Tab-separated table of C-alpha atoms and ligand atoms in Angstrom:
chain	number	residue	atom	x	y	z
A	1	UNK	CA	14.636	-173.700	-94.672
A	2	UNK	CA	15.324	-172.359	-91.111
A	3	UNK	CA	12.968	-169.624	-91.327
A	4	UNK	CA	12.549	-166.924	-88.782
A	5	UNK	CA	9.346	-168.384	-87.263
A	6	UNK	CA	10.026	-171.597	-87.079
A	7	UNK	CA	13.333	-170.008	-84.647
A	8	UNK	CA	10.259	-167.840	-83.070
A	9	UNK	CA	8.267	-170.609	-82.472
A	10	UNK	CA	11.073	-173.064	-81.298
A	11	UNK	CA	11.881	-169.799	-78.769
A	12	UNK	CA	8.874	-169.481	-77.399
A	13	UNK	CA	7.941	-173.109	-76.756
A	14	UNK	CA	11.732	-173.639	-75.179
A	15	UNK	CA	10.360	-170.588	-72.813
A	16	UNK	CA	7.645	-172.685	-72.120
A	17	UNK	CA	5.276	-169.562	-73.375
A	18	UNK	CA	3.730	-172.274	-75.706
A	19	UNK	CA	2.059	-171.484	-79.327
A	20	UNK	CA	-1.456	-171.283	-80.564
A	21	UNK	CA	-2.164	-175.127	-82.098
A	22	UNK	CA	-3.646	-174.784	-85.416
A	23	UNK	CA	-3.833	-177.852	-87.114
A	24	UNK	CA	-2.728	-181.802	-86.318
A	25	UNK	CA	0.350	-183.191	-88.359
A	26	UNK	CA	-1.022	-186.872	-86.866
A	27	UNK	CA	-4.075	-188.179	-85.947
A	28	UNK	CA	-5.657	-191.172	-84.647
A	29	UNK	CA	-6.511	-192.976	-87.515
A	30	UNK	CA	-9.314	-192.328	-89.360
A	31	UNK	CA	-11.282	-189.908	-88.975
A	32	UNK	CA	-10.276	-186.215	-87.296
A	33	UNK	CA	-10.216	-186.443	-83.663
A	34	UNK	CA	-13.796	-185.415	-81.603
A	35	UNK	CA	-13.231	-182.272	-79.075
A	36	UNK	CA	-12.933	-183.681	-75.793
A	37	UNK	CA	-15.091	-182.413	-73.135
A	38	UNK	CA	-14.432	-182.694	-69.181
A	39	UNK	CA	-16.642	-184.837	-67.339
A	40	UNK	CA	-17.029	-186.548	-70.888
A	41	UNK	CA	-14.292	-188.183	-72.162
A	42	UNK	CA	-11.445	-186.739	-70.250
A	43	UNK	CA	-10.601	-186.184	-66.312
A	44	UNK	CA	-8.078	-183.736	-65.494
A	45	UNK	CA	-7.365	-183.531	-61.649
A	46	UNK	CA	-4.744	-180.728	-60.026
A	47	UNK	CA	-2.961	-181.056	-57.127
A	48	UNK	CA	-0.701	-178.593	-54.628
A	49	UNK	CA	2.452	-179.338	-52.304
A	50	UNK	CA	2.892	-176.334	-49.707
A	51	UNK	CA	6.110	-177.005	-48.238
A	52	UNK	CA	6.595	-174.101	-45.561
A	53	UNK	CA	9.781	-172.661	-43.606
A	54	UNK	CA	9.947	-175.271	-41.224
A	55	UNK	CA	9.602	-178.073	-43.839
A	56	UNK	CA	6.226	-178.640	-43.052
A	57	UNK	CA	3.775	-180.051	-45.669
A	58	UNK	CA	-0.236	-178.709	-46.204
A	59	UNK	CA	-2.541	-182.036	-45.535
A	60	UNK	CA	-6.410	-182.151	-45.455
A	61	UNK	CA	-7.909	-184.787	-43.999
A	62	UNK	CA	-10.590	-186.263	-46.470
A	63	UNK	CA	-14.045	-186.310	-46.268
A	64	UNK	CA	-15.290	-188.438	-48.775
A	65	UNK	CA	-16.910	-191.959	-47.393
A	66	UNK	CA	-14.872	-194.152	-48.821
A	67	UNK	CA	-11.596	-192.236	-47.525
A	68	UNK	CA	-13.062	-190.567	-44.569
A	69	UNK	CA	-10.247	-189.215	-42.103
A	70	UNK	CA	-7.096	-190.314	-43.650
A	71	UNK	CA	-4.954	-187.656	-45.437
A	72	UNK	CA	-4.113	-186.762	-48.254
A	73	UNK	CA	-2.663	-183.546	-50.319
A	74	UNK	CA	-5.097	-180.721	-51.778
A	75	UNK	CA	-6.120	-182.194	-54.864
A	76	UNK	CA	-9.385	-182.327	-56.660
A	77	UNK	CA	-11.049	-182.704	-60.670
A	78	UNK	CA	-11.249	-179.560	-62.579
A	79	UNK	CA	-14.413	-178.295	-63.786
A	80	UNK	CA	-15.661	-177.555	-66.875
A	81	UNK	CA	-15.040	-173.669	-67.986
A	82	UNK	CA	-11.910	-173.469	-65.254
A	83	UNK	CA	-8.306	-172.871	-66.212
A	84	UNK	CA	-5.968	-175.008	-65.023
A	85	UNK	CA	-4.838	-172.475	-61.644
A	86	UNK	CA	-8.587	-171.798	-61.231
A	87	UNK	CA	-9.231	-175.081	-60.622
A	88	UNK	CA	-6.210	-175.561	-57.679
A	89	UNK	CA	-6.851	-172.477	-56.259
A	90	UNK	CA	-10.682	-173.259	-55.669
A	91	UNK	CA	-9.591	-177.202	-54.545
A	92	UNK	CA	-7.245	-175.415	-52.115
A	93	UNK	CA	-9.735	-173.174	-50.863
A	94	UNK	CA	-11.949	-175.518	-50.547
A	95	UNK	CA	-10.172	-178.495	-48.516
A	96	UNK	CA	-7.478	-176.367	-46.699
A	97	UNK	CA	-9.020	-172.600	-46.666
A	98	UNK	CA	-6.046	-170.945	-48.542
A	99	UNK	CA	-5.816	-168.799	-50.983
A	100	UNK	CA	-2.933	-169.737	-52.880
A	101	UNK	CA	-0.887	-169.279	-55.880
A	102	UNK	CA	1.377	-172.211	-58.088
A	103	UNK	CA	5.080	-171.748	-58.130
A	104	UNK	CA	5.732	-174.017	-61.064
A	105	UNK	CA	4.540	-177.464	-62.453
A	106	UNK	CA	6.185	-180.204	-60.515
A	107	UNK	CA	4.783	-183.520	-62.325
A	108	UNK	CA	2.126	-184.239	-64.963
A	109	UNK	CA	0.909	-187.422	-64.696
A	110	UNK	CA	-1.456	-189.632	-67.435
A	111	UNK	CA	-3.224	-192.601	-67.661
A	112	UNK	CA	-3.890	-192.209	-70.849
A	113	UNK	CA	-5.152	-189.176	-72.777
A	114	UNK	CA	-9.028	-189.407	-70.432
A	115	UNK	CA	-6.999	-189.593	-67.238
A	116	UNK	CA	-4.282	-186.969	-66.623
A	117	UNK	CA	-2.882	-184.887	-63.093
A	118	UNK	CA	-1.078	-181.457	-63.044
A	119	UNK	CA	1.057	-181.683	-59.746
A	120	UNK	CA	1.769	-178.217	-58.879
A	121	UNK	CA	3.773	-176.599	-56.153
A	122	UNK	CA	2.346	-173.883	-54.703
A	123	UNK	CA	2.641	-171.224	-52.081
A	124	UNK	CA	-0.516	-169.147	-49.761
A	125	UNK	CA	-1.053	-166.308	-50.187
A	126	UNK	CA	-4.167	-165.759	-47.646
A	127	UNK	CA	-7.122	-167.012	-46.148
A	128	UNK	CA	-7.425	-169.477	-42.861
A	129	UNK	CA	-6.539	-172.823	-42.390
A	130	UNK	CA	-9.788	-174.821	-42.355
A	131	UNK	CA	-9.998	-176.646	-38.852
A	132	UNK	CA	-12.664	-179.113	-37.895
A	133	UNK	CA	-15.172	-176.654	-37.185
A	134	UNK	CA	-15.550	-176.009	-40.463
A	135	UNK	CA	-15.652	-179.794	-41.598
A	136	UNK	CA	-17.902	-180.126	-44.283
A	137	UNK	CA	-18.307	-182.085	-47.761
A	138	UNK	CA	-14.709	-181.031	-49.434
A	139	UNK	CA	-12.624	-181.759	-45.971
A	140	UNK	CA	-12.763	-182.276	-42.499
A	141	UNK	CA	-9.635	-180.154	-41.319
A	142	UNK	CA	-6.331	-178.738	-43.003
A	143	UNK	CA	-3.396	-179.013	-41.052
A	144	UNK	CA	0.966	-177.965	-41.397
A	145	UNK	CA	2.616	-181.841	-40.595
A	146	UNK	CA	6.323	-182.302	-40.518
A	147	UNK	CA	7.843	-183.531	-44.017
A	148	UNK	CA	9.597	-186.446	-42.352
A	149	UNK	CA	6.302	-187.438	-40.325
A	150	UNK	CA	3.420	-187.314	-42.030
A	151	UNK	CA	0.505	-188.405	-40.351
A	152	UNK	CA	-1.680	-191.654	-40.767
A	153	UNK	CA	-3.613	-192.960	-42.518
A	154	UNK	CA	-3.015	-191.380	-45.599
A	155	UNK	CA	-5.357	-192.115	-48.840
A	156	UNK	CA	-2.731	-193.049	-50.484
A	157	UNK	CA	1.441	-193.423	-50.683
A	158	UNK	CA	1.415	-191.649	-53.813
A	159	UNK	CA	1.571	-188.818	-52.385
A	160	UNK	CA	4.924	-189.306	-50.536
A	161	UNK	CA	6.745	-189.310	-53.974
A	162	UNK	CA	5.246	-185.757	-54.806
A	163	UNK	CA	6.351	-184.394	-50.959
A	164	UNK	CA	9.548	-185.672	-51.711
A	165	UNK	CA	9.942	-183.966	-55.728
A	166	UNK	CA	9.041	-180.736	-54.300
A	167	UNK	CA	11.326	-180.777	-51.545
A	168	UNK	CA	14.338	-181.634	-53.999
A	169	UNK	CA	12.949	-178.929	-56.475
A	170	UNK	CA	12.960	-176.488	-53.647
A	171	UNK	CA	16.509	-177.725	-52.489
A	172	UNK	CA	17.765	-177.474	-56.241
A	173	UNK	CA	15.302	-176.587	-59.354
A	174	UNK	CA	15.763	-179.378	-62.072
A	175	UNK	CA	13.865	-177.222	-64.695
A	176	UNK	CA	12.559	-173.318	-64.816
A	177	UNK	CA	9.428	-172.776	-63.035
A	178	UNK	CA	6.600	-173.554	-65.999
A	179	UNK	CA	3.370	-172.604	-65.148
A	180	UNK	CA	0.148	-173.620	-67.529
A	181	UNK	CA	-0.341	-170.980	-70.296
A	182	UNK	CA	-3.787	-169.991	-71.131
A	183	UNK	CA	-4.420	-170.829	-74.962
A	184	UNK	CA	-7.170	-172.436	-76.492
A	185	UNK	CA	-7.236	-175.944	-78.067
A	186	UNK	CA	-10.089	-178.506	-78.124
A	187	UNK	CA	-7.997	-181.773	-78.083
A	188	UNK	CA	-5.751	-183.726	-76.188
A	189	UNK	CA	-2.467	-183.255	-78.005
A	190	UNK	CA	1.531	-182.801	-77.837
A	191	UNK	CA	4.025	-180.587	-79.929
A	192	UNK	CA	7.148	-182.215	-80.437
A	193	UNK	CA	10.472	-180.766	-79.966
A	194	UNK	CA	11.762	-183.814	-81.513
A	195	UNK	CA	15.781	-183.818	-81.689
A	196	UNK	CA	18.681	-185.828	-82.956
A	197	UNK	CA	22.280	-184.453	-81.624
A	198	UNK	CA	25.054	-184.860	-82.832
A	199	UNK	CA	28.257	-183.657	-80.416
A	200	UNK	CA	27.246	-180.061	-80.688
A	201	UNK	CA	24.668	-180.340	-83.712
A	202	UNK	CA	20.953	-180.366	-83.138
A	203	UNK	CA	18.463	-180.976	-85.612
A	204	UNK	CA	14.427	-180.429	-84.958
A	205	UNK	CA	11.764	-182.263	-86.453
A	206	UNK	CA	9.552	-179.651	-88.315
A	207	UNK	CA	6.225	-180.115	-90.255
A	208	UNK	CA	6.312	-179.216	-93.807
A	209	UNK	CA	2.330	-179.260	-94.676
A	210	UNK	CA	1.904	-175.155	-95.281
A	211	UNK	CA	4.397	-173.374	-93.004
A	212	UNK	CA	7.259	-175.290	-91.799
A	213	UNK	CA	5.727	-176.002	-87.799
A	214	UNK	CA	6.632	-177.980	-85.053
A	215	UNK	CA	4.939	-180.939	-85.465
A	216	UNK	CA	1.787	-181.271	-83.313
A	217	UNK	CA	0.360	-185.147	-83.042
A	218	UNK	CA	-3.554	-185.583	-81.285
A	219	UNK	CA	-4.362	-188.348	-78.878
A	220	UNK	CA	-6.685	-191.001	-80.103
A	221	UNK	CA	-8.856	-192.599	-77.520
A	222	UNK	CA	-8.704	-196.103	-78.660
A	223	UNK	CA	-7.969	-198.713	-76.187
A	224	UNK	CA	-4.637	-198.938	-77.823
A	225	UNK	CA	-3.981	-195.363	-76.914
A	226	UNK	CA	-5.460	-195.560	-73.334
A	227	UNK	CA	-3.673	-198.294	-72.603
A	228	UNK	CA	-0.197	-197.314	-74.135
A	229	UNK	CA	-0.585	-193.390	-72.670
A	230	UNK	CA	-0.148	-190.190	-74.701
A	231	UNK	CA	3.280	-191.812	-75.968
A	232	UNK	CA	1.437	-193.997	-78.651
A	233	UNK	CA	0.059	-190.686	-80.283
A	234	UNK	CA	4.197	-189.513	-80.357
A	235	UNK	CA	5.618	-192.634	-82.010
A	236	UNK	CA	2.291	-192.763	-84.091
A	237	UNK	CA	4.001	-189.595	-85.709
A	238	UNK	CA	7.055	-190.162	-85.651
A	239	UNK	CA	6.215	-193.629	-87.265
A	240	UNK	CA	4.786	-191.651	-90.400
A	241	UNK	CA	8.164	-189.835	-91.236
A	242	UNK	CA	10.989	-192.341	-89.501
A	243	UNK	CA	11.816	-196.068	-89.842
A	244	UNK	CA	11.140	-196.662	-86.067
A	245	UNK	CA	12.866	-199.861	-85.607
A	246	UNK	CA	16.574	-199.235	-85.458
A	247	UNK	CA	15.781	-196.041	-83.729
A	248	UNK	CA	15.581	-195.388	-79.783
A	249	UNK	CA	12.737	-192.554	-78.953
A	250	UNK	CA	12.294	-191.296	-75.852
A	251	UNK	CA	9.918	-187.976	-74.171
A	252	UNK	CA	12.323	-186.319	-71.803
A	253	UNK	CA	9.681	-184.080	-69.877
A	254	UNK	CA	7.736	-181.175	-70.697
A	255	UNK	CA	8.478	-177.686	-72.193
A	256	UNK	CA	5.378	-176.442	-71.142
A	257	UNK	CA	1.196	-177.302	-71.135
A	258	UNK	CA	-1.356	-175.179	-72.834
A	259	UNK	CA	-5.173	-175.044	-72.037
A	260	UNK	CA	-7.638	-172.468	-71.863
A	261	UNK	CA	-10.805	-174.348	-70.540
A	262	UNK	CA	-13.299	-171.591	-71.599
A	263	UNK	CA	-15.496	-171.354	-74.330
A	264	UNK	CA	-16.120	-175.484	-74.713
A	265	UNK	CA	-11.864	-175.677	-75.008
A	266	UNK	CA	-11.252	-178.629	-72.641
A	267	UNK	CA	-8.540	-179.716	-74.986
A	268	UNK	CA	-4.434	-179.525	-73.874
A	269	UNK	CA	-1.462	-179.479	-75.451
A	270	UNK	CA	1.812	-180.580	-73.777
A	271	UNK	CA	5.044	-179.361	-75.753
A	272	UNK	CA	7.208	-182.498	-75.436
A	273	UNK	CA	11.030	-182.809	-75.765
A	274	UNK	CA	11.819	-186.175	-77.487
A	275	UNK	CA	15.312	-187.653	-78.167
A	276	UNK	CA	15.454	-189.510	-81.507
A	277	UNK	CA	18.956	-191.613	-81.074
A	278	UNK	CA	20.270	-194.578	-83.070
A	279	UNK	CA	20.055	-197.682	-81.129
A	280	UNK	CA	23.272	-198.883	-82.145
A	281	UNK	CA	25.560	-195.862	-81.910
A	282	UNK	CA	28.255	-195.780	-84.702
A	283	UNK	CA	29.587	-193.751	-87.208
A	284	UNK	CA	25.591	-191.862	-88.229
A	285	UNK	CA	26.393	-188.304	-87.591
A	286	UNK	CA	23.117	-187.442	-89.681
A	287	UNK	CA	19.809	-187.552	-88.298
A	288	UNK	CA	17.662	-190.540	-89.700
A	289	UNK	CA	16.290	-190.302	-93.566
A	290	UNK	CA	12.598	-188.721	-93.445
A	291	UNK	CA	10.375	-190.609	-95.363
A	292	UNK	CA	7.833	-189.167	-97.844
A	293	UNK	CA	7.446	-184.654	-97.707
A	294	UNK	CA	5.572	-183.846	-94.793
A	295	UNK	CA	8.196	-183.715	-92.550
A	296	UNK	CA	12.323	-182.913	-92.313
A	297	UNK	CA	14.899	-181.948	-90.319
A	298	UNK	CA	15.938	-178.861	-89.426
A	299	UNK	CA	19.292	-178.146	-88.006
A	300	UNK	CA	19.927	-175.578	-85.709
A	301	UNK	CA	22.137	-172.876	-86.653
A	302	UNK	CA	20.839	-170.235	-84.309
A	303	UNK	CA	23.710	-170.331	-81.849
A	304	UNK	CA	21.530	-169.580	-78.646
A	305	UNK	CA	18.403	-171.534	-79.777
A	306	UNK	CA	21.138	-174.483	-80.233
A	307	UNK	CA	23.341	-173.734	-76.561
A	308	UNK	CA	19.441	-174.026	-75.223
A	309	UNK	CA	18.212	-177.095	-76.588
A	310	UNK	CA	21.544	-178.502	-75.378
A	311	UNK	CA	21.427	-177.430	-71.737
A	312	UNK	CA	17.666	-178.887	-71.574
A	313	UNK	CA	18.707	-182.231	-73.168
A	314	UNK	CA	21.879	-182.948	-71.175
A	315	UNK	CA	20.160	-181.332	-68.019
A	316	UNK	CA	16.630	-182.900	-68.851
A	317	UNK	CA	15.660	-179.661	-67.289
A	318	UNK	CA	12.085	-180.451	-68.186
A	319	UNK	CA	8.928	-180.982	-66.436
A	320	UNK	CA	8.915	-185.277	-65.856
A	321	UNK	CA	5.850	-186.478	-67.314
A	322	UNK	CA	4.798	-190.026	-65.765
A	323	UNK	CA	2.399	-193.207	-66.639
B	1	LIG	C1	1.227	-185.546	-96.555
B	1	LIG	O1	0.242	-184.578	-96.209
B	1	LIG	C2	-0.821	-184.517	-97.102
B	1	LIG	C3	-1.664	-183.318	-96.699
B	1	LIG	O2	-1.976	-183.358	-95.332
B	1	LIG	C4	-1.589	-185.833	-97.052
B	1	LIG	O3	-2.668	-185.795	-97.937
B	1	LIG	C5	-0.636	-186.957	-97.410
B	1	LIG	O4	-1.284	-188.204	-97.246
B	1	LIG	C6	0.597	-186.928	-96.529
B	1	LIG	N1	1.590	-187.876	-97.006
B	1	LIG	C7	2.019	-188.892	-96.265
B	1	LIG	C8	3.073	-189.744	-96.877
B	1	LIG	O5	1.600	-189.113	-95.139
């Protein structure tokens, strides 16, 4: 059943060019899921680390009341009708007065399907650092600090963790650079690149509702869901084809993240790689039995779509997606 597409489709998502979503293998129960709007139901935020020559990071020093003066890294909420680089590059502009452009995705963070942060790094490309004459509503100054001494107070120590996974991606680059592709979708929701291994066998969970698909699961936005994070809606799935309980699932990081953000599209998909594993490792060297038709496995015979999906799982060269 390895058709051609579905070894197109794996391709392009292991590229991290993504795929248009169609439909949802798994929903939140009931009824379909609603579109999610910004400023609505769901928060997006971006954020940049500049890291320059001299291993110096790009600070602005806030300007909000309830922060006012301490520092923090250019971040800010998208708005609606903004893609994803849009949004950073008009944040960066408008707390450090750089133009700018993202290297690669660095860290996606989520609270939840309503709350979730691209972490990007990014280099300038123009424009002039802001300095306090130009203080106004977004920032009171910009300003180039030492890595090892960043300056105090800052909003908040979170930040110290993202200076620090740029810095090792710049020393040595974990994953490829993956940078947001610009497709449509009006939910919160994740493909799966769901695998079993076997020594040198993969298999891929595949959809078999119409054309056999990677499997594409939406995020519900009951307090289950919010509370659990965008994991729930992945074992909700994998719960409807797979006897869950002697099996170990795990997301290893993204392939890639898809959003458009015109046209009333706030939705996003995030193409996952999960590891399905026994939890008590024996003698299985077949992937678990699929329950009902909707779903099977397909194993990998393409010998470069297999030496691939291998490198990424043993070198979880993936972007790390975080609660
Ligand atoms: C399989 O998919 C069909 C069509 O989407 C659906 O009606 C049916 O309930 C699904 N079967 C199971 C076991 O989930």
């Amino acid at each position: 059943m390895a058709s051609e597409d579905l070894a197109g489709a794996l391709a392009a998502v292991l590229g991290g060019q993504g795929l248009r979503v169609q439909n949802c293998d798994s929903g939140p129960a009931g009824e379909p899921p609603a579109p999610v709007r910004l400023r609505k139901n769901v928060c997006y935020v971006v954020l940049a680390v500049f890291l320059n020559e001299q291993d110096e990071v790009l600070l602005i020093q806030e300007a909000k009341r309830e922060c006012r003066g301490s520092w923090y890294l250019p971040a800010g909420r998208m708005e609606p009708g903004e893609t994803i680089v849009e949004a950073l590059q008009r944040e960066v502009k408008e707390e450090a007065g750089l133009h700018c452009e993202p290297v690669t995705l660095l860290l996606v963070e989520e609270r939840g399907p309503s709350w979730i942060r691209f972490v990007f790094l990014a280099r300038p490309t123009g424009g002039i650092l802001k300095t306090s004459k130009e203080a106004d509503a977004e920032s009171l100054q910009a300003a180039w600090y030492p890595r090892i001494s960043l300056p105090t107070p800052l909003r908040a120590h979170d930040i110290l963790h993202l200076v620090e996974l740029a810095a090792r991606y710049r020393q040595q680059a974990r994953h490829p650079l993956i940078l947001p592709q610009e497709l449509p979708c009006s939910v919160v929701c994740q493909r799966l690149v769901a695998t079993f291994t076997n020594v040198q066998t993969v298999w891929v969970l595949v959809g078999t509702v119409g054309m056999p698909h990677l499997p594409i699961t939406a995020c519900g936005f009951t307090p289950m869901e919010q509370r659990g994070g965008i994991k729930v809606a992945v074992l909700r799935l994998l719960q409807e084809c797979l006897t869950l309980h002697n099996l170990a699932v795990e997301t290893k990081g993204l392939l890639g993240l898809q959003h458009l953000g015109k046209e009333h599209t706030d939705g996003i998909c995030l193409n996952v790689l999960v590891t399905v594993a026994f939890r008590n490792p024996g003698i299985q060297d077949e992937p678990p039995k699929v329950l009902g038709e909707n779903y099977s496995w397909w194993k990998v015979m393409e010998g470069d779509l297999q030496t691939q999906l291998l490198q990424k799982l043993q070198e979880s060269s993936v972007v790390p997606l975080n609660r």
